[in-house]
C-alpha positions in Angstrom: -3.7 -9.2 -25.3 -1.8 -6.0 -26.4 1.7 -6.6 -25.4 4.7 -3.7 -24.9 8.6 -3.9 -24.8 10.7 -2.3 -22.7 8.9 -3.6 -19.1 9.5 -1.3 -15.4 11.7 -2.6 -12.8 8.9 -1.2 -11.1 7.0 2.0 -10.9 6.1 5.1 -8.4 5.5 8.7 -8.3 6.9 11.9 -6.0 4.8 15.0 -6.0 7.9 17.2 -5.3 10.5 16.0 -7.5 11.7 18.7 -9.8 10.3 18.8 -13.3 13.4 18.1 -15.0 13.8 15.1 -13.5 10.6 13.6 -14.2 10.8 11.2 -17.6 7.2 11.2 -19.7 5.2 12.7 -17.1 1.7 11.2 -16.8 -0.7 13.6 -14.5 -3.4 12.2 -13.0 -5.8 14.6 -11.6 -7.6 13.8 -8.4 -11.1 14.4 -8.3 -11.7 12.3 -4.7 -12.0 8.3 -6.6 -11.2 5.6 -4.8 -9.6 4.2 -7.7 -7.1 7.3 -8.3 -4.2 6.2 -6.7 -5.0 2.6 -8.9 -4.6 4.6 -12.0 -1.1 6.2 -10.8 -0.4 2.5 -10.4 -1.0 0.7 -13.7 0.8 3.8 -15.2 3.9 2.7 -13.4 3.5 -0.7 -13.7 3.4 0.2 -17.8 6.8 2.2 -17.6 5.9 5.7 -17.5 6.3 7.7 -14.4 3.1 8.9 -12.6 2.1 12.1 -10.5 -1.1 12.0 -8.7 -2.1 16.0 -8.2 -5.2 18.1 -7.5 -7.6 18.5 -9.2 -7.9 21.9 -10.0 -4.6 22.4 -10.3 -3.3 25.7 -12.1 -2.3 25.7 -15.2 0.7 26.9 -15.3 1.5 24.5 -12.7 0.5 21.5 -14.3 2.6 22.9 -18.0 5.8 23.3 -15.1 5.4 19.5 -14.6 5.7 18.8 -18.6 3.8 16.2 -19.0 3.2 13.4 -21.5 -0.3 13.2 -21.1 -3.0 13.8 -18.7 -5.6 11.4 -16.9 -8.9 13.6 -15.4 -9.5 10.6 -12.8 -12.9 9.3 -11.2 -15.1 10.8 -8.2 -18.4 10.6 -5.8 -19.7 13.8 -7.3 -21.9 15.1 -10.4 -19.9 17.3 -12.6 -23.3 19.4 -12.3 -23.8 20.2 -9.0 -22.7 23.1 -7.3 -19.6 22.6 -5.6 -18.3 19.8 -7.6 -14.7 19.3 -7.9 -13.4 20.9 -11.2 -10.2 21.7 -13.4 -8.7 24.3 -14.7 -10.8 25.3 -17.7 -7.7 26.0 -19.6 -6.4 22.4 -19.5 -6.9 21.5 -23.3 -4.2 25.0 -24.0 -1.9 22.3 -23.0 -1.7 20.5 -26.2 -1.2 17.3 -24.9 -3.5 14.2 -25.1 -5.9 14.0 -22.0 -8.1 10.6 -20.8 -11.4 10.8 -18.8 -12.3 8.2 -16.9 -15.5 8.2 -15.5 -16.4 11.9 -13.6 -13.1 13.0 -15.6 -15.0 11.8 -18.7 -17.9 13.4 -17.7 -16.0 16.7 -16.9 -13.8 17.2 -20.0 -16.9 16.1 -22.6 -18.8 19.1 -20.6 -16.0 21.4 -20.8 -16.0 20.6 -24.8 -19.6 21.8 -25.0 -21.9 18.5 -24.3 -24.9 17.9 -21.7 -23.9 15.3 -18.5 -27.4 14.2 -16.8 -28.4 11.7 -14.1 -30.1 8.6 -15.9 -32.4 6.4 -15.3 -30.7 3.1 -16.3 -27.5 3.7 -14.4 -24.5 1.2 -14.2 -22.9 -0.1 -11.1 -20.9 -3.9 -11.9 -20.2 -5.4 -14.9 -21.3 -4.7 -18.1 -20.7 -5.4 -21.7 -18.5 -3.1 -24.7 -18.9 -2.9 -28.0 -16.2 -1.3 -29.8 -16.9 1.0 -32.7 -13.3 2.0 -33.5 -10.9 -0.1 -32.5 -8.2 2.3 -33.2 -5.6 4.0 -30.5 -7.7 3.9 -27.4 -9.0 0.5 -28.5 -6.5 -0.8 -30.3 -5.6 -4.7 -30.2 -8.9 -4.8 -27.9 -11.5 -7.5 -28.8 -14.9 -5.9 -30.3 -17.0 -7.4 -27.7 -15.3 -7.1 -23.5 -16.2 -6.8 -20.2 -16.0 -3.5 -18.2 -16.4 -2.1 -14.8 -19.3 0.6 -14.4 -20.0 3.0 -11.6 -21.6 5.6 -12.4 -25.2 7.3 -12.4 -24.6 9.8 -14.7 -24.2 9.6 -18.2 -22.9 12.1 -21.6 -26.6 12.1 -22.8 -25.9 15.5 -25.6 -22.9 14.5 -26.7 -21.1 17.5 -29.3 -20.9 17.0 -32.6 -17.2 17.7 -32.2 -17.1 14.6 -30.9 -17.1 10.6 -32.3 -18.5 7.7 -30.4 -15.7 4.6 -30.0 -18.0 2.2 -27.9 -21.0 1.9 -26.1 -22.7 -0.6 -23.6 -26.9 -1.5 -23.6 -27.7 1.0 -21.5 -24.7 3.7 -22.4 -24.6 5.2 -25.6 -21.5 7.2 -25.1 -19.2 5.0 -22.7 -16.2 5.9 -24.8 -15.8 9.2 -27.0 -12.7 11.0 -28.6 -12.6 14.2 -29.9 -12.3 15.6 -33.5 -10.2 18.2 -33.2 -8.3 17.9 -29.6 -6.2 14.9 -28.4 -9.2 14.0 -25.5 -10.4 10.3 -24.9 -13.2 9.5 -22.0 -14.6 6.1 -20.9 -17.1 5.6 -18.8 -16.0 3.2 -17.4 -12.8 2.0 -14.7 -9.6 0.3 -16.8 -7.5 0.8 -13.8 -9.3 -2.1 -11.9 -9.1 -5.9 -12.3 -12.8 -6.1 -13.1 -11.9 -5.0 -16.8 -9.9 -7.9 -17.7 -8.8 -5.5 -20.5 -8.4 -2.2 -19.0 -4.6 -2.6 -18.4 -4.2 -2.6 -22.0 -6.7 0.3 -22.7 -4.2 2.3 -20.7 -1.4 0.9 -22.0 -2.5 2.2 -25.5 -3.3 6.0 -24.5 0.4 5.6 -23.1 1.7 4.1 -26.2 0.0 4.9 -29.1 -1.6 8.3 -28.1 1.1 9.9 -25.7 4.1 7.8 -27.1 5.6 7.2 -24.2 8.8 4.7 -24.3 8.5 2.6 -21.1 11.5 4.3 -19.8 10.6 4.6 -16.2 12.5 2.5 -13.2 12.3 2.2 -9.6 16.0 3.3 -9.7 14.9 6.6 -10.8 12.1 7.0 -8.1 14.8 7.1 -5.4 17.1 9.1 -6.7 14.3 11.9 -7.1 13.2 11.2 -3.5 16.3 11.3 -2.0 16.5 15.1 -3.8 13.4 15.6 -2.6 14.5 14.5 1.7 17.5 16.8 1.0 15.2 19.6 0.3 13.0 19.4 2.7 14.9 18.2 5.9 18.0 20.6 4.9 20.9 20.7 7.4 18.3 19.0 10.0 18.3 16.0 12.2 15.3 13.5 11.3 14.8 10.4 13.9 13.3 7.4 12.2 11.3 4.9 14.7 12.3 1.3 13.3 10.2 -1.4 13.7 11.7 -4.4 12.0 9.1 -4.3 9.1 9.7 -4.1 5.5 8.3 -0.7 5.5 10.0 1.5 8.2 13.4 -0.6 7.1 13.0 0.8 3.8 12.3 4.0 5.1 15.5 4.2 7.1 18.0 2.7 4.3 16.6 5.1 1.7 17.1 8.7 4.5 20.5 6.9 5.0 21.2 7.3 1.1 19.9 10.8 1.4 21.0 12.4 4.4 23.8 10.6 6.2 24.6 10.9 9.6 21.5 13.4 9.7 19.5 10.4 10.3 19.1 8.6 13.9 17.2 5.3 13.9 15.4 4.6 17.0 14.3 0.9 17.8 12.1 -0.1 20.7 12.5 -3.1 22.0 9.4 -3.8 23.7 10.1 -7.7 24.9 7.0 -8.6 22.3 9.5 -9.2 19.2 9.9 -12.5 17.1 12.6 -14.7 17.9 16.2 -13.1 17.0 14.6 -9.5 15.4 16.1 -7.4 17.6 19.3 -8.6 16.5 18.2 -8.8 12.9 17.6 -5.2 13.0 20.9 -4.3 14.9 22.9 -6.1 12.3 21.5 -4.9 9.1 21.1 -1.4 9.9 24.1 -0.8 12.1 26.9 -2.5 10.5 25.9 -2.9 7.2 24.1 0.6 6.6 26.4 2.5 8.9 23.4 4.0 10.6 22.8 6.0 14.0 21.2 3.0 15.8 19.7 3.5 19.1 18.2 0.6 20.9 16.1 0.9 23.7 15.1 -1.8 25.8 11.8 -1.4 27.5 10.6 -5.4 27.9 10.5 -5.2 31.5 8.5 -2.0 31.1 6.2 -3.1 28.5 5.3 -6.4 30.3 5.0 -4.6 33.9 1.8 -2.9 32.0 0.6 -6.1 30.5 0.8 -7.6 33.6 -2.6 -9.2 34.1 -4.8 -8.3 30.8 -6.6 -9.9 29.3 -8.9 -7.8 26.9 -7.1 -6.8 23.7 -8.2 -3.7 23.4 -6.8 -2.9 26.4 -3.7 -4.1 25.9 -3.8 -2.2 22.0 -3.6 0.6 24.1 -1.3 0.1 27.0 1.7 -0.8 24.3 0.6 2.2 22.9 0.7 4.7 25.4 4.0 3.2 26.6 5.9 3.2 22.7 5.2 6.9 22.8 6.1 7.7 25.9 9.6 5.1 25.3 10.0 7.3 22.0 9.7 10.4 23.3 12.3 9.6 25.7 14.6 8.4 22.9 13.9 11.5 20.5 15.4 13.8 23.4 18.1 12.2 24.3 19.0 12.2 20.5 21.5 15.5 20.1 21.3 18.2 17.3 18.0 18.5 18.3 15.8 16.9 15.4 13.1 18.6 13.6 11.7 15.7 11.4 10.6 12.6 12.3 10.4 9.9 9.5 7.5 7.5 9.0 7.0 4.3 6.8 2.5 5.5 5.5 2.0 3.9 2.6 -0.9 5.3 0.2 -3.2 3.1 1.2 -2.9 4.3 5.0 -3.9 7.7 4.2 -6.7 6.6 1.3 -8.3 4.8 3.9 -8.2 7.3 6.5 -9.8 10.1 4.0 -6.8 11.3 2.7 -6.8 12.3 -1.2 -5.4 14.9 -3.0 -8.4 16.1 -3.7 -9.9 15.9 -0.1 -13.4 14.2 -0.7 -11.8 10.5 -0.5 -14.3 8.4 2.0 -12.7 8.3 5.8 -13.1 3.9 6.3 -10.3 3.8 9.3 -8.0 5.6 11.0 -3.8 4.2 10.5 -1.6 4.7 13.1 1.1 6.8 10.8 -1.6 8.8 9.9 -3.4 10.3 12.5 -2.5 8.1 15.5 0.8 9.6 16.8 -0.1 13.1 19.7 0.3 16.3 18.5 2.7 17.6 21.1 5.3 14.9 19.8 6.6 18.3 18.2 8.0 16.9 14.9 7.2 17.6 11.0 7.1 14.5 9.1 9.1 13.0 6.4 7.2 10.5 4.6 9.0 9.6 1.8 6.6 6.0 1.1 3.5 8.2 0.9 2.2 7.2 -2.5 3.7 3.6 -2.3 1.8 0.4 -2.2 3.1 -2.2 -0.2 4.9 -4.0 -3.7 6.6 -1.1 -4.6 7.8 -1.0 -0.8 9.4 -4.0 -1.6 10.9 -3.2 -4.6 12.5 0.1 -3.7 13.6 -2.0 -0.8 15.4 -4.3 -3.2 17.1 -1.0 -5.3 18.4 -0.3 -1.8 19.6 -3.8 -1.1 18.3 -4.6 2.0 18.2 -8.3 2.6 15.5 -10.9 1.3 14.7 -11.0 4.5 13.8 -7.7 5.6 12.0 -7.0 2.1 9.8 -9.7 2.1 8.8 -10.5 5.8 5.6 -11.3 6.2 3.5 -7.8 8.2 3.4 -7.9 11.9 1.1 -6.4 14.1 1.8 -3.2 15.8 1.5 -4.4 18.8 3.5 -7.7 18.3 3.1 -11.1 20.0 0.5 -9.5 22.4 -2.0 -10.2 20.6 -1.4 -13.5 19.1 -0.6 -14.7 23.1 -4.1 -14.7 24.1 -5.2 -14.3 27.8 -2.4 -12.6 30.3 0.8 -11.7 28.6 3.4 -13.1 30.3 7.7 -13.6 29.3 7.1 -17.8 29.6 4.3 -17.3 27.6 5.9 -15.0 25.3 8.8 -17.4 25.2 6.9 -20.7 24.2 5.4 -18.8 21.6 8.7 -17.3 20.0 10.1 -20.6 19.2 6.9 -22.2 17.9 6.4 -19.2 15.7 9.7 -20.1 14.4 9.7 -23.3 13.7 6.5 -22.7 11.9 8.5 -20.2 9.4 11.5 -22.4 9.7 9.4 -25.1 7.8 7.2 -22.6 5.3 10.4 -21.4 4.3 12.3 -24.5 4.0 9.2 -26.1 2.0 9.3 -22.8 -0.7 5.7 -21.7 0.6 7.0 -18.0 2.4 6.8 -16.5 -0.9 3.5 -17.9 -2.0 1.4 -16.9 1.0 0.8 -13.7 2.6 1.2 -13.8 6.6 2.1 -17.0 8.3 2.2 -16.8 12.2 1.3 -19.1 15.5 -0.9 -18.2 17.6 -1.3 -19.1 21.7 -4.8 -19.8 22.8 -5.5 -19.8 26.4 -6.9 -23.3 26.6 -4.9 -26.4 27.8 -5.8 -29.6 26.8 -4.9 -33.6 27.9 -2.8 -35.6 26.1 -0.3 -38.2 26.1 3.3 -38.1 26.0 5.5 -41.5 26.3 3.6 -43.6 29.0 2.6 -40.1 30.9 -0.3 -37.7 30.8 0.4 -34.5 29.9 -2.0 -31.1 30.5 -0.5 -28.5 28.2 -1.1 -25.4 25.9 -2.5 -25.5 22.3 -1.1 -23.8 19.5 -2.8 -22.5 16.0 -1.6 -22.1 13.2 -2.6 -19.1 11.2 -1.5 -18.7 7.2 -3.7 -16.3 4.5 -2.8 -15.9 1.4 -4.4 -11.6 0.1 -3.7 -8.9 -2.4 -4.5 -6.2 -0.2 -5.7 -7.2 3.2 -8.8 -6.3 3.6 -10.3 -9.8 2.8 -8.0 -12.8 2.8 -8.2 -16.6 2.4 -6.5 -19.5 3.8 -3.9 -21.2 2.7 -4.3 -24.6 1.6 -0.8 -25.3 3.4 0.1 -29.7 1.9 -0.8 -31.9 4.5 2.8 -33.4 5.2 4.2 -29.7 5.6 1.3 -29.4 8.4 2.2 -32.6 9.9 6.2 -31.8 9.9 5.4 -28.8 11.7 2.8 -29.8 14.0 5.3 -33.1 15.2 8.5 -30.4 15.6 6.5 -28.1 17.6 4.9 -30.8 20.5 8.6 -32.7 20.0 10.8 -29.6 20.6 8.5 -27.1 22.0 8.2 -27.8 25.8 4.3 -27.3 27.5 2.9 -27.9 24.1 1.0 -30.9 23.3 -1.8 -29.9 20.6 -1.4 -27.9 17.5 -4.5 -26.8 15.2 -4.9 -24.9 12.1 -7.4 -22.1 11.5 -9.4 -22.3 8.2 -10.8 -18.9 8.4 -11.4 -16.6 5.8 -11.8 -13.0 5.9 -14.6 -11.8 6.2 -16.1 -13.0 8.7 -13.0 -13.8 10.3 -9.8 -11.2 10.8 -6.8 -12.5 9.9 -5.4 -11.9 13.5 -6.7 -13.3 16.8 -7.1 -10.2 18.6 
């Protein structure tokens, strides 16, 4: 294992921030990869600073940036076809060392004069390197390793300006350097867990080709973006809608830093809240951040529409048509009349909904902060989280020092205990389910588990079953109990919770909770399963 001094606090990236105030630039050019943003990631993660751009950027836009080194990143297309996504041909006048991975292998080896063809024996999974040179690029790598191929094309004419580092069975060229310029290709993904040495590939054309320092820090990330707010808003008014979750919180406290009493928070309460958030919220973020907090109660509202469903879709989008017609509301009766309105998207909202720098990323679902809110809402956005993963949410929430419990709350559903109350929505119902959700977390925390799994929650069912209570019988509702532990949530296990914590909870919740007298656990994975009810 290649190891490095001089580890991250953490890691990000801000297209906008001023040149000077980017520390060992690492461009990554985005050719429409699904992996791109993963790249911009395990740069951070090694302690250089990251900045996911176009793909054909100018040059004399990407020399403005001053970078450290380059990475030409991965795509759907063939460098051959017409209309394929391509650089600047001038990018090797930069002088500065460049990595290909995968299409950007393919497209700087053809821009250095050698043949990229579809072949035959194409590579999709694992396969096996051998390393030829196991200096710089390969460095500290063992001879023989495991990679992650996807790719049908292949370098088949490579240059004679060019020297072979490692190859696979059926890939004569899957790694290459150039003689004469500072360019390295693989043809192969290191940015992905699959290569269980990639990480320190990467590492090493950040270290011993670029020679970076590891200098980069979370800290410095928000004191670029908060230049960058200023810029953008001006002497503005943004409105931020607060939902309690680590990822709008963060949002607010870091405009707060920015932009002052610019800023007005707006927080709905819509009656389908854990128990005690709204006044979680209230405190945090009006007494200890100082900020413009309006609160809007609109429970009675909110259940008045619910009154009676059953489906969840259709209650999806009651709570939604009624949040934006609350919000709107709120936004004018907020003075100075705002322009902006702040949202917590993450990168993985708008990669998911077909959203890359390069334009060609797959569309797989649609995200609410991206293209759920009505366009006669009337506000630009500030999206200052918008090439953040959820971690690094949590860690800029941390520089800000918001409180354990607001950085690392579990995610909650958009549309809040409606959906994990099952059947017709009701405040008793709503009530019942409040304090068995908290006891539930009462015990996860107080057993060190919070930490160790990913979402923890109750859920109501709308079954009632018999039981016995002292010498009575008793006909009452039936709670599960949800927990998954998942790197990214789209698949998800469960959590293999120790018996006696079950049983604790389970005897607190029929003891304490009354019109509860059975209490289950869901062992459901994901797939097939969701990891909510509805």
């Amino acid at each position: 294992m290649v190891t490095r001094s001089a580890q991250p606090e953490s890691k990000t990236q801000s297209e906008s921030a001023p040149a000077r105030d980017l520390p060992e630039t690492i461009l990554v050019l985005d050719f429409g990869g699904q992996y791109t943003q993963l790249i911009c990631r395990r740069v951070r993660e090694a302690g250089a600073f990251s900045l996911l751009v176009a793909g054909d950027t100018p040059l004399e836009k990407l020399r403005a940036l001053q970078p450290r080194g380059i990475v030409l990143g991965g795509g759907p297309a063939s460098v051959f076809e017409k209309g394929a996504p391509q650089s600047d041909p001038r990018l090797f006048e930069l002088g500065v060392p460049v990595l290909g991975i995968c299409y950007g292998m393919q497209l700087g080896c053809r821009l250095l004069g050698s043949r990229v063809e579809p072949v035959k024996d194409r590579e999709f999974g694992r396969a096996k390197l051998s390393i030829l040179d196991s200096s710089d690029l390969f460095k500290g790598i063992p001879p023989d390793t495991i990679v992650w191929a996807s790719h049908g094309d292949q370098v088949t004419d490579l240059s004679k300006d060019f020297r072979v580092l490692a190859s696979t069975p059926t890939c004569a060229h899957a790694a290459v350097s150039h003689k004469s310029r500072t360019f390295y290709g693989v043809q192969f993904h290191p940015e992905v867990t699959h290569t269980p040495h990639g990480v320190d590939i990467l590492r090493n054309f950040l270290y011993e080709v670029c020679h970076c320092r590891g200098t980069w820090r979370m800290r410095d990330f928000l004191e670029a973006e908060c230049e960058r707010v200023k810029t953008q808003v001006g002497a503005d008014r943004v409105i931020c809608g607060l939902s309690g979750g680590v990822d709008s919180s963060v949002v607010a406290a870091l405009l707060s830093r920015a932009i002052g009493k610019q800023l007005t928070c707006i927080f709905v309460d819509n009656g389908l809240l854990r128990k005690n958030e709204r006044e979680l919220v209230e405190t945090t973020f009006r007494d200890h951040f100082d900020i413009d907090l309006r609160v809007i109660d609109a429970s009675r509202e909110f259940l008045s529409d619910l009154a009676g469903i059953v489906d969840p879709q259709e209650k999806r989008r009651r709570i939604g048509h009624r949040f934006i017609e609350v919000f709107k509301m709120a936004a004018r009766e907020v003075g100075g009349s705002p322009r902006f309105l702040a949202q917590g998207t993450l990168y993985p909202d708008r990669i998911e909904s077909g959203q890359s720098h390069a334009g060609t990323a797959a569309n797989i679902k649609l995200h609410h902060n991206v293209g759920g809110l009505p366009d006669d809402l009337g506000f630009e956005l500030v999206e200052p989280l918008k090439d953040l993963f959820k971690d690094e949410v949590r860690a800029l929430g941390e520089v800000l020092g918001l409180p354990p419990q607001l950085v690392w709350r579990h995610p909650f559903p958009g549309p809040g205990l409606a959906v994990r109350v099952l059947g017709e929505v009701t405040r008793e119902r709503l009530d019942l389910l409040r304090d068995c959700d908290q006891i539930l977390l009462d015990e996860i925390v107080a057993a060190n588990l919070y930490r160790q799994t990913s979402q923890v929650f109750a859920v109501l069912l709308p079954v009632k079953s018999v039981g016995v209570m002292g010498d009575g019988r008793t006909y009452d509702s039936v709670v599960a109990l949800r927990a998954v532990e998942s790197q990214d949530f789209m698949t998800a296990d469960w959590s293999r919770l120790p018996h006696e914590v079950l049983a604790t909870i389970s005897s607190r919740i029929i003891n304490e909770v009354q019109g509860v007298n059975r209490v289950v656990y869901d062992i459901s994975s994901k797939p097939p399963a969701t990891i909510e009810w509805e």
